[in-house]
Short mmCIF file of C-alpha atoms and ligand atoms in Angstrom, two decimals:
data_model
loop_
_atom_site.label_atom_id
_atom_site.label_comp_id
_atom_site.label_asym_id
_atom_site.label_seq_id
_atom_site.Cartn_x
_atom_site.Cartn_y
_atom_site.Cartn_z
CA MET A 768 6.08 -24.12 -3.49
CA ALA A 769 5.77 -20.91 -5.46
CA GLN A 770 6.43 -21.26 -9.19
CA PHE A 771 8.63 -18.80 -11.06
CA VAL A 772 7.07 -18.48 -14.46
CA PRO A 773 9.32 -16.48 -16.83
CA VAL A 774 7.82 -13.33 -18.29
CA GLU A 775 8.16 -12.46 -22.04
CA THR A 776 11.19 -10.53 -23.14
CA PHE A 777 10.78 -6.90 -22.17
CA ASP A 778 12.20 -3.37 -22.11
CA LEU A 779 11.49 -1.65 -18.89
CA VAL A 780 12.17 2.09 -18.75
CA ILE A 781 12.28 3.65 -15.26
CA PHE A 782 11.78 7.42 -15.19
CA GLY A 783 13.41 8.67 -11.99
CA GLY A 784 15.74 5.70 -12.29
CA THR A 785 18.41 7.22 -10.00
CA GLY A 786 15.82 8.25 -7.37
CA ASP A 787 15.15 6.81 -3.99
CA LEU A 788 12.33 4.45 -4.98
CA ALA A 789 14.22 3.00 -7.86
CA GLN A 790 17.34 2.42 -5.84
CA ARG A 791 15.67 1.18 -2.67
CA LYS A 792 12.84 -0.86 -4.08
CA LEU A 793 12.61 -1.25 -7.83
CA LEU A 794 16.12 -2.32 -8.71
CA PRO A 795 16.55 -4.70 -5.73
CA SER A 796 13.16 -6.23 -6.62
CA LEU A 797 14.15 -6.67 -10.20
CA PHE A 798 17.42 -8.26 -9.12
CA HIS A 799 15.46 -10.80 -7.05
CA ARG A 800 13.26 -11.70 -9.98
CA ASP A 801 16.28 -12.08 -12.23
CA SER A 802 17.94 -14.24 -9.62
CA ASP A 803 14.91 -16.60 -9.69
CA GLY A 804 15.28 -16.88 -13.43
CA GLN A 805 12.19 -14.99 -14.47
CA PHE A 806 13.81 -12.77 -17.07
CA PRO A 807 14.42 -14.05 -20.56
CA GLU A 808 17.71 -13.24 -22.21
CA GLY A 809 17.83 -9.82 -23.86
CA SER A 810 15.37 -8.19 -21.45
CA ARG A 811 16.53 -4.66 -20.63
CA ILE A 812 16.13 -2.19 -17.76
CA ILE A 813 16.75 1.38 -18.86
CA ALA A 814 16.87 4.20 -16.37
CA ALA A 815 16.01 7.67 -17.47
CA SER A 816 16.92 10.58 -15.42
CA ARG A 817 18.24 14.19 -15.59
CA GLY A 818 21.70 13.38 -14.20
CA GLU A 819 24.55 13.36 -16.69
CA LEU A 820 25.67 9.79 -16.10
CA SER A 821 27.40 7.33 -18.33
CA ARG A 822 26.10 3.79 -18.49
CA ASP A 823 29.10 2.57 -16.37
CA GLU A 824 28.44 5.19 -13.73
CA PHE A 825 24.83 4.13 -13.56
CA VAL A 826 25.79 0.45 -13.25
CA ASP A 827 28.11 1.43 -10.36
CA LEU A 828 25.28 3.27 -8.70
CA VAL A 829 23.01 0.18 -8.96
CA ARG A 830 25.72 -2.00 -7.52
CA LYS A 831 26.01 0.29 -4.47
CA ALA A 832 22.21 0.28 -4.04
CA LEU A 833 22.08 -3.52 -4.20
CA GLU A 834 24.93 -3.75 -1.65
CA THR A 835 22.86 -1.50 0.62
CA TYR A 836 19.47 -3.09 0.13
CA LEU A 837 20.19 -6.77 -0.38
CA LYS A 838 21.71 -9.28 1.94
CA ALA A 839 25.38 -10.01 1.09
CA GLU A 840 24.56 -13.66 0.20
CA GLU A 841 21.75 -12.60 -2.17
CA LEU A 842 24.07 -10.50 -4.34
CA THR A 843 25.79 -13.42 -6.07
CA ASP A 844 28.34 -12.70 -8.74
CA ASP A 845 26.83 -14.69 -11.55
CA VAL A 846 23.37 -13.05 -11.16
CA TRP A 847 25.04 -9.63 -10.82
CA GLN A 848 26.86 -10.11 -14.12
CA ARG A 849 23.65 -11.11 -15.86
CA PHE A 850 21.70 -8.28 -14.19
CA ALA A 851 24.33 -5.61 -14.92
CA ALA A 852 24.32 -6.54 -18.60
CA ARG A 853 20.62 -5.64 -18.75
CA LEU A 854 21.15 -2.14 -17.42
CA ASP A 855 21.34 0.96 -19.51
CA TYR A 856 20.95 4.69 -18.88
CA VAL A 857 19.75 7.71 -20.70
CA THR A 858 20.07 11.29 -19.64
CA LEU A 859 16.60 12.82 -20.21
CA ASP A 860 14.70 15.83 -19.02
CA ILE A 861 11.01 15.11 -19.08
CA THR A 862 10.00 18.75 -19.62
CA THR A 863 12.37 19.51 -22.45
CA PRO A 864 13.21 17.69 -25.78
CA ASP A 865 16.51 16.48 -24.27
CA GLY A 866 17.08 12.75 -24.45
CA TRP A 867 13.77 11.64 -25.89
CA GLN A 868 15.14 10.87 -29.32
CA THR A 869 17.93 8.81 -27.76
CA LEU A 870 15.42 6.78 -25.69
CA ALA A 871 13.21 6.29 -28.80
CA GLY A 872 16.30 5.06 -30.69
CA MET A 873 17.08 2.56 -27.95
CA LEU A 874 13.62 1.08 -27.98
CA ALA A 875 13.04 1.18 -31.83
CA PRO A 876 14.82 -2.07 -32.77
CA HIS A 877 12.46 -4.02 -30.43
CA GLU A 878 9.01 -2.89 -31.40
CA ASP A 879 7.61 -6.40 -30.74
CA ARG A 880 8.70 -6.56 -27.11
CA ILE A 881 6.71 -5.77 -24.00
CA ARG A 882 7.47 -2.20 -23.21
CA ALA A 883 6.82 -0.87 -19.71
CA PHE A 884 7.32 2.78 -18.68
CA TYR A 885 7.59 3.11 -14.92
CA LEU A 886 7.02 6.69 -13.72
CA ALA A 887 8.85 6.92 -10.41
CA THR A 888 8.65 10.73 -10.52
CA ILE A 889 6.43 13.41 -9.08
CA PRO A 890 2.81 13.10 -10.34
CA SER A 891 2.76 16.49 -11.98
CA LEU A 892 5.13 15.01 -14.61
CA PHE A 893 2.95 12.04 -15.41
CA GLY A 894 0.88 13.73 -18.13
CA GLU A 895 3.88 15.34 -19.85
CA THR A 896 5.85 12.02 -19.77
CA ALA A 897 2.93 10.26 -21.47
CA ARG A 898 2.71 13.00 -24.06
CA GLN A 899 6.41 12.91 -24.93
CA LEU A 900 6.37 9.11 -25.15
CA SER A 901 3.56 9.35 -27.66
CA GLU A 902 5.17 12.20 -29.55
CA TYR A 903 8.37 10.24 -30.01
CA GLY A 904 6.46 7.22 -31.19
CA MET A 905 7.10 4.92 -28.27
CA VAL A 906 3.49 4.05 -27.37
CA ASN A 907 2.48 0.93 -29.25
CA ASP A 908 -0.02 -1.82 -28.48
CA ARG A 909 2.44 -3.67 -26.25
CA ALA A 910 3.35 -0.56 -24.23
CA ARG A 911 2.13 0.02 -20.67
CA ILE A 912 2.63 2.84 -18.23
CA VAL A 913 3.02 2.54 -14.46
CA LEU A 914 2.11 5.41 -12.21
CA GLU A 915 3.52 5.57 -8.74
CA LYS A 916 1.26 6.85 -6.01
CA PRO A 917 0.08 9.49 -5.22
CA VAL A 918 -2.13 9.95 -8.27
CA GLY A 919 -2.92 13.60 -7.52
CA SER A 920 -3.49 15.37 -4.22
CA ASP A 921 -7.25 15.54 -4.48
CA ARG A 922 -10.03 14.34 -6.69
CA HIS A 923 -9.68 17.20 -9.17
CA SER A 924 -5.88 16.80 -9.68
CA ALA A 925 -6.30 13.02 -9.94
CA HIS A 926 -8.84 13.63 -12.77
CA GLU A 927 -6.42 15.88 -14.55
CA ILE A 928 -3.60 13.40 -14.33
CA ASN A 929 -5.80 10.47 -15.41
CA ASP A 930 -7.18 12.52 -18.35
CA ALA A 931 -3.74 13.61 -19.40
CA VAL A 932 -2.25 10.11 -19.39
CA GLY A 933 -5.47 8.73 -20.81
CA GLN A 934 -4.99 10.71 -23.96
CA TYR A 935 -2.04 8.54 -24.94
CA PHE A 936 -2.63 5.23 -23.18
CA ASP A 937 -5.84 3.14 -22.94
CA GLU A 938 -7.04 2.35 -19.42
CA ARG A 939 -5.96 -1.30 -19.91
CA GLN A 940 -2.41 -0.01 -20.40
CA ILE A 941 -2.31 2.06 -17.24
CA TYR A 942 -1.08 0.53 -14.01
CA ARG A 943 -1.57 2.66 -10.90
CA ILE A 944 0.51 1.38 -7.99
CA ASP A 945 -0.62 0.89 -4.44
CA HIS A 946 2.14 -1.25 -3.24
CA TYR A 947 0.04 -2.63 -0.38
CA LEU A 948 -1.84 -4.64 -2.99
CA GLY A 949 1.43 -6.43 -3.77
CA LYS A 950 2.02 -7.56 -0.24
CA GLU A 951 1.53 -11.28 0.27
CA THR A 952 -0.56 -10.82 3.37
CA VAL A 953 -2.84 -8.34 1.70
CA GLN A 954 -3.49 -10.77 -1.16
CA ASN A 955 -4.06 -13.38 1.40
CA LEU A 956 -7.13 -11.49 2.66
CA SER A 957 -9.01 -12.80 -0.35
CA ALA A 958 -7.96 -16.35 0.42
CA LEU A 959 -8.84 -15.97 4.07
CA ARG A 960 -12.35 -14.66 3.30
CA PHE A 961 -13.33 -16.63 0.22
CA ALA A 962 -11.39 -19.89 0.51
CA ASN A 963 -12.57 -20.78 4.06
CA SER A 964 -16.23 -21.61 4.63
CA LEU A 965 -15.82 -20.89 8.35
CA LEU A 966 -15.61 -17.14 8.31
CA GLU A 967 -17.92 -15.87 5.63
CA PRO A 968 -21.22 -16.63 7.40
CA LEU A 969 -19.91 -14.62 10.37
CA TRP A 970 -18.48 -11.73 8.35
CA ASN A 971 -21.22 -9.13 8.87
CA ARG A 972 -22.86 -6.70 11.28
CA THR A 973 -24.63 -9.45 13.17
CA HIS A 974 -21.45 -11.16 14.38
CA ILE A 975 -18.76 -8.49 14.10
CA ASP A 976 -18.78 -5.66 16.63
CA HIS A 977 -16.21 -3.56 14.87
CA VAL A 978 -12.99 -3.70 12.78
CA GLN A 979 -9.66 -1.96 13.49
CA ILE A 980 -7.07 -1.32 10.87
CA THR A 981 -3.74 -0.08 12.06
CA VAL A 982 -0.68 0.80 9.90
CA ALA A 983 1.95 1.98 12.28
CA GLU A 984 5.45 3.11 11.41
CA HIS A 985 8.36 3.92 13.71
CA ILE A 986 10.16 6.02 11.10
CA GLY A 987 9.72 9.77 10.87
CA THR A 988 9.50 11.74 7.67
CA GLY A 989 13.31 12.19 7.52
CA ASN A 990 14.53 13.55 4.20
CA ARG A 991 10.98 13.36 2.74
CA ALA A 992 9.77 16.05 5.21
CA GLN A 993 9.27 18.71 2.43
CA PHE A 994 7.21 16.38 0.27
CA TYR A 995 5.36 15.02 3.29
CA ASP A 996 4.43 18.46 4.49
CA ARG A 997 2.41 18.95 1.29
CA THR A 998 0.73 15.58 1.83
CA GLY A 999 0.12 14.40 5.38
CA ALA A 1000 -0.98 11.06 6.72
CA LEU A 1001 -4.54 11.23 5.31
CA ARG A 1002 -3.41 11.58 1.70
CA ASP A 1003 -0.22 9.59 2.06
CA MET A 1004 -1.66 6.46 3.67
CA VAL A 1005 -5.44 6.53 4.14
CA GLN A 1006 -6.54 7.53 0.63
CA ASN A 1007 -4.77 4.53 -0.82
CA HIS A 1008 -3.30 1.81 1.41
CA MET A 1009 -5.83 1.93 4.25
CA LEU A 1010 -8.85 2.31 2.05
CA GLN A 1011 -7.69 -0.62 -0.05
CA LEU A 1012 -7.39 -2.70 3.13
CA LEU A 1013 -10.82 -1.58 4.23
CA CYS A 1014 -12.25 -2.55 0.88
CA LEU A 1015 -10.72 -6.04 0.89
CA VAL A 1016 -12.18 -6.66 4.33
CA ALA A 1017 -15.56 -5.19 3.62
CA MET A 1018 -16.36 -6.06 0.04
CA GLU A 1019 -18.89 -8.67 -1.08
CA ALA A 1020 -17.57 -11.87 -2.68
CA PRO A 1021 -16.62 -10.92 -6.23
CA LEU A 1022 -17.89 -13.13 -9.05
CA SER A 1023 -14.33 -14.29 -9.72
CA MET A 1024 -10.76 -13.10 -9.10
CA HIS A 1025 -10.91 -11.24 -12.39
CA HIS A 1026 -9.82 -7.64 -11.95
CA ASP A 1027 -13.14 -6.20 -13.15
CA ASP A 1028 -15.10 -8.21 -10.67
CA ILE A 1029 -12.86 -7.28 -7.74
CA ARG A 1030 -12.76 -3.65 -8.71
CA ASN A 1031 -16.58 -3.47 -8.97
CA GLU A 1032 -16.96 -4.76 -5.43
CA LYS A 1033 -14.34 -2.42 -4.04
CA ILE A 1034 -15.99 0.58 -5.67
CA LYS A 1035 -19.32 -0.34 -4.07
CA VAL A 1036 -17.66 -0.22 -0.62
CA LEU A 1037 -16.01 3.18 -1.36
CA LYS A 1038 -19.31 4.59 -2.49
CA ALA A 1039 -21.09 3.27 0.65
CA LEU A 1040 -18.64 5.15 2.99
CA ARG A 1041 -20.69 7.62 5.03
CA PRO A 1042 -19.38 11.09 4.24
CA ILE A 1043 -17.58 12.81 7.10
CA THR A 1044 -18.98 16.32 7.41
CA PRO A 1045 -18.02 19.47 9.35
CA ASP A 1046 -20.68 18.46 11.88
CA SER A 1047 -19.32 14.89 12.41
CA VAL A 1048 -15.59 15.46 11.82
CA LYS A 1049 -14.58 16.14 15.42
CA ARG A 1050 -16.41 13.04 16.67
CA THR A 1051 -15.15 10.73 13.93
CA THR A 1052 -11.53 11.81 13.26
CA ALA A 1053 -8.31 12.61 15.18
CA ARG A 1054 -5.25 14.40 13.80
CA GLY A 1055 -1.82 14.38 15.42
CA GLN A 1056 1.76 15.46 14.85
CA TYR A 1057 4.80 13.93 16.63
CA ALA A 1058 6.88 15.90 18.99
CA ALA A 1059 10.32 14.87 20.10
CA GLY A 1060 10.44 11.59 22.04
CA ALA A 1061 12.18 8.25 22.01
CA ILE A 1062 11.81 5.02 20.11
CA GLY A 1063 13.49 1.79 21.18
CA GLY A 1064 15.51 3.89 23.71
CA GLU A 1065 16.77 6.27 21.09
CA ALA A 1066 15.88 9.97 21.16
CA VAL A 1067 14.19 11.27 18.04
CA PRO A 1068 13.39 14.78 16.97
CA GLY A 1069 9.90 16.19 16.47
CA TYR A 1070 8.33 16.70 13.05
CA ALA A 1071 8.80 20.54 13.12
CA ASP A 1072 12.52 20.04 13.84
CA GLU A 1073 12.88 17.60 10.94
CA LEU A 1074 11.01 20.02 8.66
CA GLY A 1075 12.88 22.99 9.94
CA ASP A 1076 9.66 24.92 10.28
CA LYS A 1077 6.31 25.01 12.11
CA SER A 1078 3.53 23.21 10.39
CA ASP A 1079 -0.03 21.94 11.09
CA ARG A 1080 0.37 18.93 8.82
CA GLU A 1081 -0.79 15.68 10.44
CA THR A 1082 1.65 12.81 10.79
CA PHE A 1083 -1.06 10.74 12.47
CA VAL A 1084 -4.68 10.18 11.68
CA ALA A 1085 -7.36 8.04 13.24
CA LEU A 1086 -10.90 7.88 12.08
CA ARG A 1087 -14.16 6.01 12.24
CA ALA A 1088 -15.53 4.89 8.89
CA ASP A 1089 -19.11 3.76 8.65
CA ILE A 1090 -20.17 1.71 5.71
CA ASP A 1091 -23.81 2.28 4.92
CA ASN A 1092 -24.85 -1.00 3.41
CA TRP A 1093 -26.72 -4.10 4.57
CA ARG A 1094 -23.66 -5.98 5.55
CA TRP A 1095 -21.94 -3.41 7.75
CA ASN A 1096 -24.47 -0.88 8.98
CA GLY A 1097 -23.75 -0.48 12.73
CA THR A 1098 -20.28 -2.09 12.57
CA PRO A 1099 -17.72 0.71 12.45
CA PHE A 1100 -14.27 0.38 10.94
CA TYR A 1101 -11.64 2.30 12.92
CA LEU A 1102 -8.53 3.23 10.95
CA ARG A 1103 -5.32 4.64 12.33
CA THR A 1104 -1.96 5.29 10.89
CA GLY A 1105 1.02 7.40 11.92
CA LYS A 1106 4.74 8.01 11.86
CA ARG A 1107 7.01 7.77 14.90
CA LEU A 1108 4.70 5.31 16.68
CA PRO A 1109 6.33 2.73 18.98
CA GLN A 1110 6.90 0.12 16.25
CA LYS A 1111 6.37 -0.76 12.61
CA SER A 1112 3.34 -3.00 12.47
CA SER A 1113 0.24 -3.35 10.28
CA GLU A 1114 -2.65 -5.37 11.38
CA ILE A 1115 -6.35 -5.80 11.04
CA VAL A 1116 -8.43 -6.69 14.08
CA ILE A 1117 -11.86 -8.25 13.56
CA GLN A 1118 -13.61 -7.96 16.88
CA PHE A 1119 -16.53 -10.36 17.12
CA ARG A 1120 -19.55 -9.72 19.31
CA SER A 1121 -19.82 -11.28 22.80
CA VAL A 1122 -21.84 -14.41 23.35
CA ALA A 1123 -25.53 -13.63 23.64
CA HIS A 1124 -25.70 -14.71 27.31
CA SER A 1125 -23.26 -16.09 29.82
CA ILE A 1126 -24.13 -19.23 31.66
CA PHE A 1127 -20.90 -19.21 33.64
CA GLY A 1128 -21.44 -16.51 36.25
CA ASP A 1129 -19.08 -13.65 37.19
CA ALA A 1130 -16.65 -15.90 39.10
CA ALA A 1131 -15.56 -17.68 35.94
CA GLY A 1132 -14.06 -14.42 34.52
CA GLY A 1133 -12.31 -14.27 31.09
CA LEU A 1134 -15.42 -14.34 28.90
CA GLU A 1135 -13.75 -12.21 26.20
CA ALA A 1136 -15.43 -11.93 22.83
CA ASN A 1137 -13.45 -13.74 20.05
CA ARG A 1138 -11.01 -11.67 18.04
CA LEU A 1139 -9.29 -12.44 14.78
CA ILE A 1140 -6.03 -10.62 14.27
CA ILE A 1141 -4.52 -10.56 10.82
CA ARG A 1142 -0.90 -9.47 11.04
CA LEU A 1143 0.14 -7.98 7.74
CA GLN A 1144 3.66 -7.07 8.72
CA PRO A 1145 5.93 -8.00 10.42
CA ASN A 1146 5.47 -11.57 11.88
CA GLU A 1147 2.99 -12.22 9.08
CA GLY A 1148 0.25 -14.48 10.24
CA MET A 1149 -3.08 -14.75 11.95
CA MET A 1150 -4.35 -15.17 15.45
CA LEU A 1151 -7.81 -16.18 16.65
CA THR A 1152 -8.62 -15.87 20.29
CA MET A 1153 -10.85 -18.64 21.75
CA VAL A 1154 -12.23 -18.90 25.23
CA THR A 1155 -11.37 -22.16 27.00
CA LYS A 1156 -11.74 -23.67 30.44
CA GLU A 1157 -8.63 -23.44 32.51
CA PRO A 1158 -7.71 -26.94 33.58
CA GLY A 1159 -7.84 -27.74 37.24
CA PRO A 1160 -10.18 -28.97 39.90
CA GLY A 1161 -11.16 -25.55 41.38
CA GLY A 1162 -14.11 -23.55 40.21
CA PHE A 1163 -14.99 -23.22 36.50
CA GLN A 1164 -12.52 -20.66 35.26
CA LEU A 1165 -12.44 -19.30 31.70
CA ARG A 1166 -9.45 -18.08 29.85
CA SER A 1167 -8.96 -16.50 26.38
CA LEU A 1168 -6.14 -18.22 24.45
CA PRO A 1169 -4.76 -17.67 20.98
CA LEU A 1170 -4.77 -20.02 18.07
CA ASN A 1171 -1.68 -18.71 16.36
CA LEU A 1172 -0.59 -19.22 12.71
CA SER A 1173 2.74 -17.86 11.62
CA PHE A 1174 3.20 -17.79 7.85
CA SER A 1175 6.99 -17.76 8.02
CA GLU A 1176 7.00 -20.91 10.13
CA ALA A 1177 4.33 -22.54 7.91
CA PHE A 1178 5.93 -21.77 4.58
CA GLN A 1179 9.61 -21.27 5.41
CA LEU A 1180 9.98 -18.83 2.58
CA ARG A 1181 11.44 -15.36 2.12
CA TYR A 1182 8.55 -12.92 1.91
CA PRO A 1183 9.13 -11.15 -1.48
CA ASP A 1184 8.90 -7.38 -1.51
CA ALA A 1185 5.53 -6.12 -2.84
CA TYR A 1186 7.34 -4.47 -5.79
CA GLU A 1187 8.64 -7.83 -7.02
CA ARG A 1188 5.12 -9.03 -7.44
CA LEU A 1189 3.79 -5.78 -8.92
CA LEU A 1190 6.59 -5.44 -11.48
CA MET A 1191 5.98 -8.95 -12.67
CA GLU A 1192 2.24 -8.34 -12.97
CA VAL A 1193 2.94 -5.23 -15.09
CA LEU A 1194 5.15 -7.30 -17.41
CA ARG A 1195 2.55 -10.06 -17.54
CA GLY A 1196 -0.17 -7.51 -18.31
CA ASN A 1197 -2.33 -8.39 -15.30
CA PRO A 1198 -4.04 -5.28 -13.89
CA ALA A 1199 -5.71 -7.12 -10.93
CA LEU A 1200 -3.31 -5.65 -8.29
CA PHE A 1201 -3.54 -2.05 -9.56
CA MET A 1202 -6.05 0.69 -9.03
CA HIS A 1203 -8.52 1.55 -11.75
CA ARG A 1204 -9.20 5.23 -12.20
CA ASP A 1205 -12.74 4.83 -10.86
CA GLU A 1206 -11.37 3.43 -7.58
CA VAL A 1207 -8.93 6.32 -7.28
CA ASP A 1208 -11.79 8.70 -7.95
CA ALA A 1209 -14.12 7.15 -5.37
CA ALA A 1210 -11.40 7.13 -2.75
CA TRP A 1211 -10.57 10.75 -3.30
CA ALA A 1212 -14.21 11.71 -3.21
CA TRP A 1213 -14.43 10.51 0.38
CA ILE A 1214 -11.05 11.83 1.46
CA ASP A 1215 -11.75 15.27 -0.09
CA GLY A 1216 -14.83 15.41 2.13
CA ILE A 1217 -12.68 14.87 5.22
CA ILE A 1218 -10.12 17.46 4.13
CA ASP A 1219 -12.89 20.06 3.57
CA ALA A 1220 -14.49 19.18 6.90
CA TRP A 1221 -11.18 19.57 8.68
CA SER A 1222 -10.82 22.97 7.16
CA ASP A 1223 -14.42 24.03 7.87
CA ALA A 1224 -14.29 22.85 11.46
CA ALA A 1225 -10.77 24.25 12.02
CA MET A 1226 -9.77 20.75 13.15
CA PRO A 1227 -6.76 20.99 15.42
CA VAL A 1228 -3.63 18.84 15.15
CA GLN A 1229 -2.79 17.45 18.56
CA PRO A 1230 0.85 16.79 19.44
CA TYR A 1231 1.93 13.32 20.57
CA VAL A 1232 5.28 12.24 21.87
CA ALA A 1233 7.23 10.20 19.40
CA GLY A 1234 7.22 6.56 20.49
CA THR A 1235 3.60 6.62 21.77
CA TRP A 1236 0.40 5.51 20.03
CA GLY A 1237 -0.71 8.98 18.84
CA PRO A 1238 -2.63 11.85 20.41
CA THR A 1239 -5.19 11.31 23.19
CA ALA A 1240 -7.94 12.19 20.69
CA SER A 1241 -7.27 8.84 19.04
CA ALA A 1242 -8.09 6.90 22.25
CA VAL A 1243 -11.03 9.18 22.89
CA LEU A 1244 -12.38 8.33 19.40
CA LEU A 1245 -12.97 4.76 20.47
CA ASP A 1246 -13.65 5.48 24.10
CA ARG A 1247 -16.68 7.53 22.98
CA ASP A 1248 -18.09 4.34 21.52
CA ASP A 1249 -17.11 2.30 24.60
CA ARG A 1250 -14.29 0.58 22.76
CA ALA A 1251 -10.46 0.68 22.83
CA TRP A 1252 -7.64 0.13 20.36
CA TYR A 1253 -6.37 -3.40 20.56
CA GLN A 1254 -2.93 -3.50 22.14
CA GLU A 1255 -1.04 -6.80 22.46
C1 BG6 B 1414 4.21 4.81 1.22
C2 BG6 B 1414 4.16 6.12 1.97
O1 BG6 B 1414 3.23 4.70 0.27
O2 BG6 B 1414 4.12 3.72 2.16
C3 BG6 B 1414 5.23 6.21 3.03
O3 BG6 B 1414 4.34 7.19 1.04
C4 BG6 B 1414 5.20 4.97 3.97
O4 BG6 B 1414 5.11 7.37 3.82
C5 BG6 B 1414 5.17 3.67 3.13
O5 BG6 B 1414 6.36 4.99 4.76
C6 BG6 B 1414 4.89 2.53 4.03
O6 BG6 B 1414 5.04 1.31 3.29
P1 BG6 B 1414 5.47 -0.05 3.97
O7 BG6 B 1414 5.49 -1.04 2.85
O8 BG6 B 1414 6.81 0.17 4.61
O9 BG6 B 1414 4.40 -0.35 5.01
#
């Protein structure tokens, strides 16, 4: 059973505390942790935002958010009373002097506490927030700052943000969020690879034909369309979540689970990614944008309609990543992600090579190469296909069957939201599940190359009907290599 170890008494300040992320993810996650008894008495959660709200009005807002995002039975009255008592609110405008003195006054009596500043705002405000925090004397040795993704929109802007924040906080005090790292099944990748002797000897180019990483979403861009249009799938999903998944699958065994050891191995993978150039970009990537269609029987509008304008921003991207090192040379990693695909599902498919020679003859059929499927969400679990003999007296018939492991059946636990874990790690001061600036930098270096190549090669954005698996170029990408996306 999981243990709920209480954290030290803390003051957590959430900039953008009335925004979507805070209401939908951060506050419900904090409520769950409080509910499990992880917060010592006196710990406070202070929202800072521009809105002129009283404390009571903010508490009402949080109550409504919890009613929306928690199950009714989770929102128990006693925990709510305790949680509500921790909440406070300060009206503050990051770019002006308004509110800073008030916030400093709220924190001042508790210098000795853990102090976490969570920046759930646009990244262009990160540097200024750090500066103001320092100017008003709130940055002490126990302070830490949490940066929501995206850290910048390219390598250069990420540098600028990291330099700006780095003037006031040491690297050890900076926690860059990639919430995929907080997902249980993503953490489990390390256990799968390094706690089982079975897989590691096979985990290389000799035995693995290729790897597929799919992060599919059925939702569209909805009310985030304006933001999304400046970003696109490559920056929004590949630069961070998908490259992190790729690193965890591809990295060498770190010396230990210490964050420095893991980060060093991940950076080596990022640096070994073969650059995608204007010459190779049309062969190795596909861009798409959803048009109107239907998902689960319901009609949905196209991206341009949601945005209210024409745009050539990609809502889907598929690409072939080659890792030029001894372990992976010749074993491509295919990545794809998109909005308005048929379902929400994230999975990693490890496709092993076929047996060297079949002794069974064509009539036996079914000699499929083994495949390991790691389901990150939903239906968290793993499936390994094995070839077996079909029982019966006839000829010798082969059949591929799954060995299926469902985590929810095995553990019978609620899967906590990634933010629950990440918030606790911030308060504990453990940076292992966050991105170091060197990782962000190495990831942007590769992604910037793709963005430049797209622009040089005038890479088109192909439409796809909402509710399908992306543009035809995505299927062609694998077909060219005599492979196909795995479909259950
Ligand atoms: C975010 C992206 O980082 O991840 C969103 O900005 C995306 O566009 C989301 O919807 C997906 O996260 P999850 O946890 O729902 O898979």
